[in-house]
Coordinates of C-alpha atoms and ligand atoms in Angstrom, one line a residue:
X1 CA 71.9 100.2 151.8
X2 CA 70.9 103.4 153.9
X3 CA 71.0 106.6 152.9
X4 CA 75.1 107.9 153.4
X5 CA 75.0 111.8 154.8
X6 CA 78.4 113.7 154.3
X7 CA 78.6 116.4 157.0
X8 CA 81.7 118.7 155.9
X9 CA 82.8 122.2 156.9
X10 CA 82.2 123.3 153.2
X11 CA 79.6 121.7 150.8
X12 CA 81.7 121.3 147.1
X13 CA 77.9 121.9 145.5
X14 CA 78.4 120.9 141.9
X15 CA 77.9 124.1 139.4
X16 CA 76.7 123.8 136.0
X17 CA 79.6 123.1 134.3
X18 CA 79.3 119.8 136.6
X19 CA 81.1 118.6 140.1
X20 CA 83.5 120.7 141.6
X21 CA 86.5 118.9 141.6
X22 CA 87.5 119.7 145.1
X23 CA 90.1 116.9 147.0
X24 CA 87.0 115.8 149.5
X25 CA 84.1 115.7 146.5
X26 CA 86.9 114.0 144.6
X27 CA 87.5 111.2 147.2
X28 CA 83.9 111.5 149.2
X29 CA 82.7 110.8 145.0
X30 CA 81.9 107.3 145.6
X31 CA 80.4 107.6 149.1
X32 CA 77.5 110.1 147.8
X33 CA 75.5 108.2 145.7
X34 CA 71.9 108.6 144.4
X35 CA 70.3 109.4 147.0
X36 CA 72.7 111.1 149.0
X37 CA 73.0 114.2 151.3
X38 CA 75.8 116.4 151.9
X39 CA 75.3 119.1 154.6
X40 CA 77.7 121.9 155.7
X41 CA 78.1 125.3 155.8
X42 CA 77.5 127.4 152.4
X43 CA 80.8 129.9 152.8
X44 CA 79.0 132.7 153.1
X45 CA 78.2 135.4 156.2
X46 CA 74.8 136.6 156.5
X47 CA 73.4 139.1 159.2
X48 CA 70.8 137.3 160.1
X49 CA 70.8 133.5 160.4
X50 CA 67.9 131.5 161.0
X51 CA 69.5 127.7 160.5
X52 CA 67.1 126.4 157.8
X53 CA 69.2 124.6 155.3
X54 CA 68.9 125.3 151.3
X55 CA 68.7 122.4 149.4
X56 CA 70.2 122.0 145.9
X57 CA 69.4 118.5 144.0
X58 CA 72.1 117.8 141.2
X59 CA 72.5 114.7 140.1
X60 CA 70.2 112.7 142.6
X61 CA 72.1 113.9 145.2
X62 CA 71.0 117.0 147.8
X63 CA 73.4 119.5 149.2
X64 CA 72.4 121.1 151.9
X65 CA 74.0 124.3 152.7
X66 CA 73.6 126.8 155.9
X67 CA 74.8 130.1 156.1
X68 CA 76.8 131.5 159.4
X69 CA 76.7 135.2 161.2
X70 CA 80.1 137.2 160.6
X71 CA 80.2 136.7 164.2
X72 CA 80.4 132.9 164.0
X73 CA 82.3 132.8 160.9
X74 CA 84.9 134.6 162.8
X75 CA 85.0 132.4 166.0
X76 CA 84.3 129.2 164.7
X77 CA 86.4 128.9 161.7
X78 CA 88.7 132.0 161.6
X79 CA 89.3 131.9 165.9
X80 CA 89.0 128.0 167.0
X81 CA 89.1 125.5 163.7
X82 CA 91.9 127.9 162.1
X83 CA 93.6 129.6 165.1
X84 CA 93.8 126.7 167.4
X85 CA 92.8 123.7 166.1
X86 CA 94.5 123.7 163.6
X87 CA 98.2 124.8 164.2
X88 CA 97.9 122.2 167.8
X89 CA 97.3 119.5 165.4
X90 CA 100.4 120.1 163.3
X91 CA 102.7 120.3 166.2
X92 CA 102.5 124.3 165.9
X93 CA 102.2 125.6 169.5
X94 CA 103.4 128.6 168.8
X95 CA 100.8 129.8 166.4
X96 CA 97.9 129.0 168.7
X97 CA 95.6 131.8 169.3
X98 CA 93.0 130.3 172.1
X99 CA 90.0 132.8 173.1
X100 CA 87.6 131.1 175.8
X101 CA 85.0 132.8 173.2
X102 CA 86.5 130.9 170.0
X103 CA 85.7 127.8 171.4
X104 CA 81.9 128.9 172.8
X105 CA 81.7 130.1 169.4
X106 CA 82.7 126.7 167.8
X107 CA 80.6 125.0 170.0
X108 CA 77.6 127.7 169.0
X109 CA 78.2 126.5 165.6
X110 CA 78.2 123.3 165.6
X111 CA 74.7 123.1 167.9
X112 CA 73.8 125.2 164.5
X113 CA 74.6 122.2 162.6
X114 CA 73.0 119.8 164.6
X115 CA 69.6 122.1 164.8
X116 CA 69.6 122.1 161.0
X117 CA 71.1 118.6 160.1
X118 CA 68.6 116.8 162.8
X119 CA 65.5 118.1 161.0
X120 CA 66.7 116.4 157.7
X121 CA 67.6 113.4 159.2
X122 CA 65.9 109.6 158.5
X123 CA 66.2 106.6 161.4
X124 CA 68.2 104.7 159.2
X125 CA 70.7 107.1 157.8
X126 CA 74.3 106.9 158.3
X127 CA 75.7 109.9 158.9
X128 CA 80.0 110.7 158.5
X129 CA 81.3 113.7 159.4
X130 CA 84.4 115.2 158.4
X131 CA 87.4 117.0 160.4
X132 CA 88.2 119.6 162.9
X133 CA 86.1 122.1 162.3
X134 CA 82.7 119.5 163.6
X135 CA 84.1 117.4 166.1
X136 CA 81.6 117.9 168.7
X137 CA 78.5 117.6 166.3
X138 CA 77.5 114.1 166.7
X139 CA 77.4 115.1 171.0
X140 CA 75.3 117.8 169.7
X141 CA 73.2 115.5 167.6
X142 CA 73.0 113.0 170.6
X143 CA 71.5 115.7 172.5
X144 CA 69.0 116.0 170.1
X145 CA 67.8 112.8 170.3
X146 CA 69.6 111.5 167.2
X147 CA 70.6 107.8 167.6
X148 CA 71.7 106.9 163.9
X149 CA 75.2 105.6 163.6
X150 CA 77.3 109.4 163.5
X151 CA 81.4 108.6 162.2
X152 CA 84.0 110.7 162.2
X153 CA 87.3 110.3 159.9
X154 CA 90.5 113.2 161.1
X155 CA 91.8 114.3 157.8
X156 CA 94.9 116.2 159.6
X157 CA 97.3 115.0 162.0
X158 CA 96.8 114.1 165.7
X159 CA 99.4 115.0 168.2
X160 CA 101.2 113.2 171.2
X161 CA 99.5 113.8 174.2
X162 CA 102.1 116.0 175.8
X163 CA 101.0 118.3 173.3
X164 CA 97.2 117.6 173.1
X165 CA 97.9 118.8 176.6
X166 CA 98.3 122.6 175.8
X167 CA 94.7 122.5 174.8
X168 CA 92.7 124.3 177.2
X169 CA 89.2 122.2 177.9
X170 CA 90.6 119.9 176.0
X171 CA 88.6 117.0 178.1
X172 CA 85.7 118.3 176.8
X173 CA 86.6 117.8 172.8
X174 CA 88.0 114.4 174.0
X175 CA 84.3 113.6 175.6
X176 CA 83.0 114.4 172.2
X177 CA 85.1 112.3 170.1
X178 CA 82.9 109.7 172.2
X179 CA 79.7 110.1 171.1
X180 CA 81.0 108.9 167.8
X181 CA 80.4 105.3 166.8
X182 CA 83.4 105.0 164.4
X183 CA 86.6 107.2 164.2
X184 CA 88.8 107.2 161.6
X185 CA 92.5 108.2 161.2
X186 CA 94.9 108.6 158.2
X187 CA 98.2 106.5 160.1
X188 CA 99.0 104.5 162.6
X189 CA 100.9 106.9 164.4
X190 CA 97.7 109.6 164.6
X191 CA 95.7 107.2 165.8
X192 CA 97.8 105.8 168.3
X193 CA 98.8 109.1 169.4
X194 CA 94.8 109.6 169.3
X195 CA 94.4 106.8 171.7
X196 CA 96.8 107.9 174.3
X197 CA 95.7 111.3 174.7
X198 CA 92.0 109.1 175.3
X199 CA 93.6 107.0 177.9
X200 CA 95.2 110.0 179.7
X201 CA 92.6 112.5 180.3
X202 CA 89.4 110.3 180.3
X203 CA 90.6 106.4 181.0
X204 CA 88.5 104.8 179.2
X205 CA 90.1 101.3 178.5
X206 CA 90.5 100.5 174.6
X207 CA 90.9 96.7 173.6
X208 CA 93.0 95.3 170.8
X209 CA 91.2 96.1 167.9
X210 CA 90.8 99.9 168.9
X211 CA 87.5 99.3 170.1
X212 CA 87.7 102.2 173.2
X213 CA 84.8 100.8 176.0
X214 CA 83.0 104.3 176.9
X215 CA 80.7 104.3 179.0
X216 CA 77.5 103.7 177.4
X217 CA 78.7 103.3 174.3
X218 CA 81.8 101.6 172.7
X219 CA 84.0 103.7 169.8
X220 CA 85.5 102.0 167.0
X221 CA 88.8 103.6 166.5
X222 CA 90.3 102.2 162.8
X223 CA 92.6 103.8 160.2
X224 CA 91.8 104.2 157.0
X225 CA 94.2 105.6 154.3
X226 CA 92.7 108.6 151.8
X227 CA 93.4 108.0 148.2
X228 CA 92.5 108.6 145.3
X229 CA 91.5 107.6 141.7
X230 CA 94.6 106.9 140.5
X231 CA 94.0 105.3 137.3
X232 CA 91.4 108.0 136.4
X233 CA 94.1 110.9 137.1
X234 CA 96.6 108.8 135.1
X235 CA 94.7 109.5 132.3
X236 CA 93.7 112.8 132.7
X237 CA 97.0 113.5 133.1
X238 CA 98.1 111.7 129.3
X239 CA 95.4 114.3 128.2
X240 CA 96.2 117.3 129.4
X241 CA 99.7 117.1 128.6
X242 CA 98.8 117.4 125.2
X243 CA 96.7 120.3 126.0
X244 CA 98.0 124.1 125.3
X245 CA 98.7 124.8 128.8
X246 CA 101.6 122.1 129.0
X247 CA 102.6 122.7 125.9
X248 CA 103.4 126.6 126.6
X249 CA 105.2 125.2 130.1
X250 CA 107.4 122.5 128.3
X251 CA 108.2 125.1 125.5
X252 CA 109.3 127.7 128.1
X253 CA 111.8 125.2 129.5
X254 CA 113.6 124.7 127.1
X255 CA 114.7 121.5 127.9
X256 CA 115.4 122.4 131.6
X257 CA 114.3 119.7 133.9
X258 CA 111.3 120.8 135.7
X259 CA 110.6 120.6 139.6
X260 CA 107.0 121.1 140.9
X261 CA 105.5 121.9 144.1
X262 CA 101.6 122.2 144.5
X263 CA 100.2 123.4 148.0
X264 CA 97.8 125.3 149.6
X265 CA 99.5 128.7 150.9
X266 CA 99.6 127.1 154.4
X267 CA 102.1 127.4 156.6
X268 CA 102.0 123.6 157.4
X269 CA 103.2 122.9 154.0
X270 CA 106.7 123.9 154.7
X271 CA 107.2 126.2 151.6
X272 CA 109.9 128.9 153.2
X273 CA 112.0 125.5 154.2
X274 CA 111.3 124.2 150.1
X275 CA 112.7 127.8 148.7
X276 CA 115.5 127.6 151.6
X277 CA 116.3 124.2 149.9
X278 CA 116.1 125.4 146.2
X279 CA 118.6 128.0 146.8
X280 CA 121.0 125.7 148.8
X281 CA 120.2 123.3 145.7
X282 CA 121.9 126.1 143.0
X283 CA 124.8 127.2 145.5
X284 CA 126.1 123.9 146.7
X285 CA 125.3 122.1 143.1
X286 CA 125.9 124.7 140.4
X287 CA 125.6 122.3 137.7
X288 CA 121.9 122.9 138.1
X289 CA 122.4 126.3 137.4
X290 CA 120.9 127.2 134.0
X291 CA 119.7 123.4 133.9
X292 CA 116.5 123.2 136.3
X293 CA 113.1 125.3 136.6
X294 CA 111.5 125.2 140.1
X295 CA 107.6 125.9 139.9
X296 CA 105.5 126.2 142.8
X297 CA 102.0 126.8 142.9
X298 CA 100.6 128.0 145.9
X299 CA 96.4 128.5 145.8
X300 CA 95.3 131.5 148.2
X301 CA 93.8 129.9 151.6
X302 CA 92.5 130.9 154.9
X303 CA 93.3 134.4 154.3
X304 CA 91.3 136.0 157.5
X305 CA 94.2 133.9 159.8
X306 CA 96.9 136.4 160.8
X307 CA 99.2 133.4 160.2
X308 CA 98.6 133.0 157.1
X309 CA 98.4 136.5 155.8
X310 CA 101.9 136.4 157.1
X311 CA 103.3 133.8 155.0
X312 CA 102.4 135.7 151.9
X313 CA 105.5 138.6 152.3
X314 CA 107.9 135.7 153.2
X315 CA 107.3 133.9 150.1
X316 CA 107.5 137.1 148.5
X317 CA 110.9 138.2 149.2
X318 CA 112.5 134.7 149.1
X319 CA 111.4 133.9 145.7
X320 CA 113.0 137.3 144.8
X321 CA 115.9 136.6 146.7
X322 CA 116.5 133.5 144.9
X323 CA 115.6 134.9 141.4
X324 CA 117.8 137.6 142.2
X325 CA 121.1 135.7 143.0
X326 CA 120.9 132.9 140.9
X327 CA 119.0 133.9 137.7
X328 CA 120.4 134.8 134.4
X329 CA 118.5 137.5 131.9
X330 CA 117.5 134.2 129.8
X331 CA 116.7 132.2 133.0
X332 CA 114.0 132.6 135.8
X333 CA 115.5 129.5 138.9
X334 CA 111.8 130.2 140.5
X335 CA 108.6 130.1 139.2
X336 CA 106.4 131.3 142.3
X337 CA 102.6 131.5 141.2
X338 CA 100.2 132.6 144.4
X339 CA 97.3 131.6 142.4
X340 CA 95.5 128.3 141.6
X341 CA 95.3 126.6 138.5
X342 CA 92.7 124.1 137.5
X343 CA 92.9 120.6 138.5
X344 CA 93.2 119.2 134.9
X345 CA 96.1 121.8 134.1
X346 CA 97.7 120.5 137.2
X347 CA 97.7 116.8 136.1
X348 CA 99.5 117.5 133.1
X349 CA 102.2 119.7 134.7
X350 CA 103.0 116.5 137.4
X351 CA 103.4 114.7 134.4
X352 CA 106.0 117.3 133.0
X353 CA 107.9 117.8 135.9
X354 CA 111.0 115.4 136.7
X355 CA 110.8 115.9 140.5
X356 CA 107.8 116.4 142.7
X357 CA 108.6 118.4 145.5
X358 CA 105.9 117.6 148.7
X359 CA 108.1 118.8 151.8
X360 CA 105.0 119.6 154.6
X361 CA 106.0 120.4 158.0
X362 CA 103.3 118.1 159.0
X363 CA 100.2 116.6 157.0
X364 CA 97.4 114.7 157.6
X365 CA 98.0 112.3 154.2
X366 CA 98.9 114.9 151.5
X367 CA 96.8 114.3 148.3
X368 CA 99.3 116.0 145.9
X369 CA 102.2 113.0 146.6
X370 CA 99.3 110.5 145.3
X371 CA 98.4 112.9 142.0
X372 CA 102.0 113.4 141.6
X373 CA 102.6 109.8 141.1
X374 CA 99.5 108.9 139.1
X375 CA 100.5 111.5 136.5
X376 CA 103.7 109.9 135.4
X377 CA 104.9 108.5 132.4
X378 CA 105.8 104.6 133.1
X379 CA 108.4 105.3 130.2
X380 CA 110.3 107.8 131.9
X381 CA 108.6 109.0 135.5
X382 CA 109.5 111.4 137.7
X383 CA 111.2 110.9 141.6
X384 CA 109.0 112.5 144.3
X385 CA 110.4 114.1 147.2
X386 CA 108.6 113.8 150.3
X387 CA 108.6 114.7 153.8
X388 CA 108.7 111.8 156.6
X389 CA 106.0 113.9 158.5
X390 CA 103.6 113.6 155.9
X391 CA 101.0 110.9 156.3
X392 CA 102.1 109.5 152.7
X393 CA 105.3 109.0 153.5
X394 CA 103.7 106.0 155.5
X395 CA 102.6 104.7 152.6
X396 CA 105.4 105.4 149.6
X397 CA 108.4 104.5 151.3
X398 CA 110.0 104.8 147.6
X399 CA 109.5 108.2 147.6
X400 CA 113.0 110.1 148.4
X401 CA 112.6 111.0 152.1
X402 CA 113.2 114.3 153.4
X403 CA 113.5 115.7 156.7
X404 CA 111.5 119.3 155.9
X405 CA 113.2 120.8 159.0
X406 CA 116.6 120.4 156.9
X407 CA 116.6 122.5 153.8
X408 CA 120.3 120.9 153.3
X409 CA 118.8 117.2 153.3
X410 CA 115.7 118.4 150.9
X411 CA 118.7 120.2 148.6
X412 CA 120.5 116.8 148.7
X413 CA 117.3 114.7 147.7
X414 CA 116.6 117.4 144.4
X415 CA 120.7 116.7 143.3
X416 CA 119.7 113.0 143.7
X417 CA 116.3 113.0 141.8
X418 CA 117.7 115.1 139.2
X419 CA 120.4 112.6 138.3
X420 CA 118.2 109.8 139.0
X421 CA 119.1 107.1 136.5
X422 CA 115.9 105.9 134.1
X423 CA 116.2 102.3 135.8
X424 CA 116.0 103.7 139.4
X425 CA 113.1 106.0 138.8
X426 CA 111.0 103.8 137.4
X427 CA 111.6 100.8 139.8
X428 CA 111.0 103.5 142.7
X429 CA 107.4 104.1 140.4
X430 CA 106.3 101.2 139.9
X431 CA 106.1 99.8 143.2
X432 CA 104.4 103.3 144.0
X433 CA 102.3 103.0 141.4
X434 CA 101.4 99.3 142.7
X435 CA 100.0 101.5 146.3
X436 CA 98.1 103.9 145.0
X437 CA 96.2 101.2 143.6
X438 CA 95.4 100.0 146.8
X439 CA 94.6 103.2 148.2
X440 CA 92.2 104.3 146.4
X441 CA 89.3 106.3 147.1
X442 CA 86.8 104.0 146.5
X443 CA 88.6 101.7 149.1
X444 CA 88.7 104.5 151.5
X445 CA 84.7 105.3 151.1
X446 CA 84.1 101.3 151.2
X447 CA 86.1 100.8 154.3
X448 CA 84.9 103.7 156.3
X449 CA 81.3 103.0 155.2
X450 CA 81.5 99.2 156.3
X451 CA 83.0 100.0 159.4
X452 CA 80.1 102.5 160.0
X453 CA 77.4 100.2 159.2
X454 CA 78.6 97.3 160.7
X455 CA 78.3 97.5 164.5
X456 CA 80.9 95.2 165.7
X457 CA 83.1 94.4 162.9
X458 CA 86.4 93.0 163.5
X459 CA 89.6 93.9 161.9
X460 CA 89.5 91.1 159.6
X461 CA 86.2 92.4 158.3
X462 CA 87.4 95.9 157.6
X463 CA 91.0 95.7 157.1
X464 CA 91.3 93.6 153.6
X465 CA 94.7 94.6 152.8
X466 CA 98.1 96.2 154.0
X467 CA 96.6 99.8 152.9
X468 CA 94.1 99.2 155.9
X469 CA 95.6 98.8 158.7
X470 CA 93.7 98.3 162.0
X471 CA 95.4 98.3 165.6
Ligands
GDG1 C1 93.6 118.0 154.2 C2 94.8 117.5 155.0 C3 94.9 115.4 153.6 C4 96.2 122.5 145.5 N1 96.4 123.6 144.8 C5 95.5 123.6 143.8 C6 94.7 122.5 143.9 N2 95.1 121.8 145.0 C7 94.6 120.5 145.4 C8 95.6 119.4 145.2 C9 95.1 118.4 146.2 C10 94.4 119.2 147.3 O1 94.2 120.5 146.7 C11 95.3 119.4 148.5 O2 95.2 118.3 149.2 P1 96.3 118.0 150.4 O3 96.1 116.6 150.7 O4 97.6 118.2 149.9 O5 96.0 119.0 151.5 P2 94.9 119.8 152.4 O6 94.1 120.7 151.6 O7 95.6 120.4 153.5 O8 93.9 118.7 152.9 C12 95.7 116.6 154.1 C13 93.6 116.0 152.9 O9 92.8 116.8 153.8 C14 92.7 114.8 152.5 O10 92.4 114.0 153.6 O11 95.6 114.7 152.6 O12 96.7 116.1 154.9 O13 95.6 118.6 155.4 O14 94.1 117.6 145.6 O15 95.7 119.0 143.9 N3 93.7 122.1 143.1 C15 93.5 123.0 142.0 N4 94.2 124.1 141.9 C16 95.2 124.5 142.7 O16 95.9 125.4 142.5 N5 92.5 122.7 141.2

């Protein structure tokens, strides 16, 4: 098989304690083999920037990392991916901040990219590129001279075109979406709302099996499901909650039931709705009162966004709100940590926690509904509470489904999980369980992968089972 080249935003380069465990090195694990190459940017600002890659070799695979001027940093990730990009892809007009010189800079950057990647390059490599931040690099590679198979896979939502239509230029981003050979979305509904905006502003026709006839060049346009290792978390998760950090949470409950949420401090994650829904939860059902624990975990990100600066101070005052009115001097409602926690801590605490609160605004897939579930125990799981405008919620349609506009409907759903009889919960489990073995991330690599290698493949090529759906 040719060499596989991951092109991310940030490179998850492996330390000595091992591989980062990271979402995308998590699911991308199987794509990067011996032999690999992952390129991106390193994370850090330099004055001067010259565009020769560093190379780091662990474990027969090479990451490849550049760094970026303070200047491009701010433009290309903090102004365009991060400050429009972003919020127009989760439905978030509002929050858009478009500078004409955000997008040059974006554009700057990923020319960057291509100047650095090209020179690494091989004839038969296939190269996949992930998200918003590089959509126009394989047009920038093209110009290059590069004529390997370039894919592209959208971890985040796309939007209906009405609002892919607030977008200034956004023909241009459309045009480079073309120079792709495969694109992949998470759901049906992204891609189709993908394939309109297409139609609409550059007419391309696209036949039945999402193959989109560009001139020159034809676009396979397929979903394909992120998962992950589900069976592997399972049993990371029977481990760690023997370990001292679950014990210390299960002792400090008391026998209260527990109630986790687990998000990146992102606005598209909903959380001021979540807390808004926690305090309806303990004044409309105050036989929770005294009974429950809510812990949410909310890891810093994107702190240079405005936006998300904001959210902190919200959060803030809510969660003491909430402590304030409800709690008892031997009882703390909310348990509000804006810090991470490492991934194997996490995976016991899912398994501790009764309910699994996911209640995004909008989300590409949402990886925490998948570790949620894998952590359970079969003997007495939890009930996880998830927001219809998640990608997941596609895809676990036992999950209890929440609108995350309606803190009273995500209130109702906690009342309901928490008096969730045994027999419910773990019929509700199983046949999630029985999904996230399908969706796995090995499927997801494979799929994508085949897709990219194979020029014409049909959908019943590449779309094995219900999890991989092509239209
Ligand atoms: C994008 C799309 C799509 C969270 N807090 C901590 C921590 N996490 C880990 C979770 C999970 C990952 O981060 C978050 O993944 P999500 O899927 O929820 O969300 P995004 O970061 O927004 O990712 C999303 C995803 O891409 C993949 O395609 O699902 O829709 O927005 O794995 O466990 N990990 C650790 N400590 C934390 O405190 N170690």
């Amino acid at each position: 098989m040719a060499r596989v080249v991951i092109v991310s935003n940030r490179v998850p380069i492996p330390n000595s304690r091992g591989p980062r465990a990271g979402g995308l090195a998590v699911a991308l694990k199987d794509a990067v083999k011996k032999g690999g190459l992952w390129f991106g940017w390193s994370g850090r600002t330099t004055t001067e920037t010259n565009g020769d890659a560093q190379i780091v070799r662990h474990d027969g695979v090479d990451y490849a990392t550049i760094d970026l001027s303070e200047s491009e940093y701010k433009k290309f990730y903090v102004g365009f991916a991060n400050g429009t990009l972003w919020p127009l892809l989760h439905f978030r007009l509002g929050l858009i901040e478009f500078r004409r010189e955000h997008l040059d800079g974006y554009r700057v950057v990923n020319d960057l990219f291509a100047q650095s990647l090209a020179k690494l390059l091989r004839p038969d490599d296939l190269i996949w590129v992930h998200d918003y931040h590089l959509i126009p690099l394989a047009a920038a590679l093209r110009k290059l001279g590069v004529t390997n198979r370039i894919g592209f896979f959208l971890h985040i939502p796309f939007v209906p075109s009405s609002v892919f239509a607030a977008l200034p230029r956004g023909d241009e981003l459309m045009n480079d979406f073309c120079a792709y050979d495969v694109i992949g979305f998470q759901t049906v509904e992204h891609h189709r709302d993908f394939l309109d905006s297409l139609r609409r502003i550059l007419r391309y026709p696209v036949d039945a099996n999402g193959m989109i006839l560009a001139p020159g060049r034809h676009v396979q346009s397929i979903v394909v499901p992120i998962g992950i290792d589900g069976v592997e978390f399972h049993k990371q998760a029977e481990q760690s909650v023997k370990s001292k950090n679950s014990r210390r949470l299960l002792d400090s409950l008391v026998g209260r039931h527990l109630m986790i949420g687990v998000d990146r401090l992102d606005y598209s994650k909903g959380l001021p709705n979540r807390f808004e829904a926690f305090n309806r939860l303990l004044t409309r059902f105050p036989e929770h009162k005294m009974n429950v624990s809510f812990l949410q975990i909310a890891a810093p990100s994107r702190e240079d966004v405005t936006e998300y600066a904001a959210l902190r101070p919200v959060l803030n005052r809510m969660a003491g709100d909430i402590n304030g009115r409800h709690g008892a001097f031997d009882w703390v409602p909310l348990r509000y940590m804006s810090q991470g926690l490492a991934r194997s801590t996490l995976a016991g605490f899912y398994r501790l926690a009764r309910v699994g609160v996911v209640t995004p605004l909008r989300d590409g897939m949402n990886l925490v509904a998948h570790e949620y579930v894998a952590a359970q125990d079969p003997d007495n799981p939890g009930v996880l509470i998830l927001s219809r405008f998640a990608g997941a919620a596609q895809y676990f349609e036992d999950a209890l489904i929440v609108n995350p506009y309606d803190p009273d409907d995500i209130a109702e759903a906690m009342h309901e999980a928490l008096l969730m009889p045994l027999d419910e919960r773990t019929r509700r489990y199983q046949s999630m369980f029985e999904r996230l073995r399908e969706l796995t991330a090995e499927s997801y690599c494979a799929t994508f992968l085949h897709a990219l290698e194979n020029e014409r493949a049909t959908p019943a090529q590449i779309a094995p089972s219900e999890g991989h759906v092509l239209i």
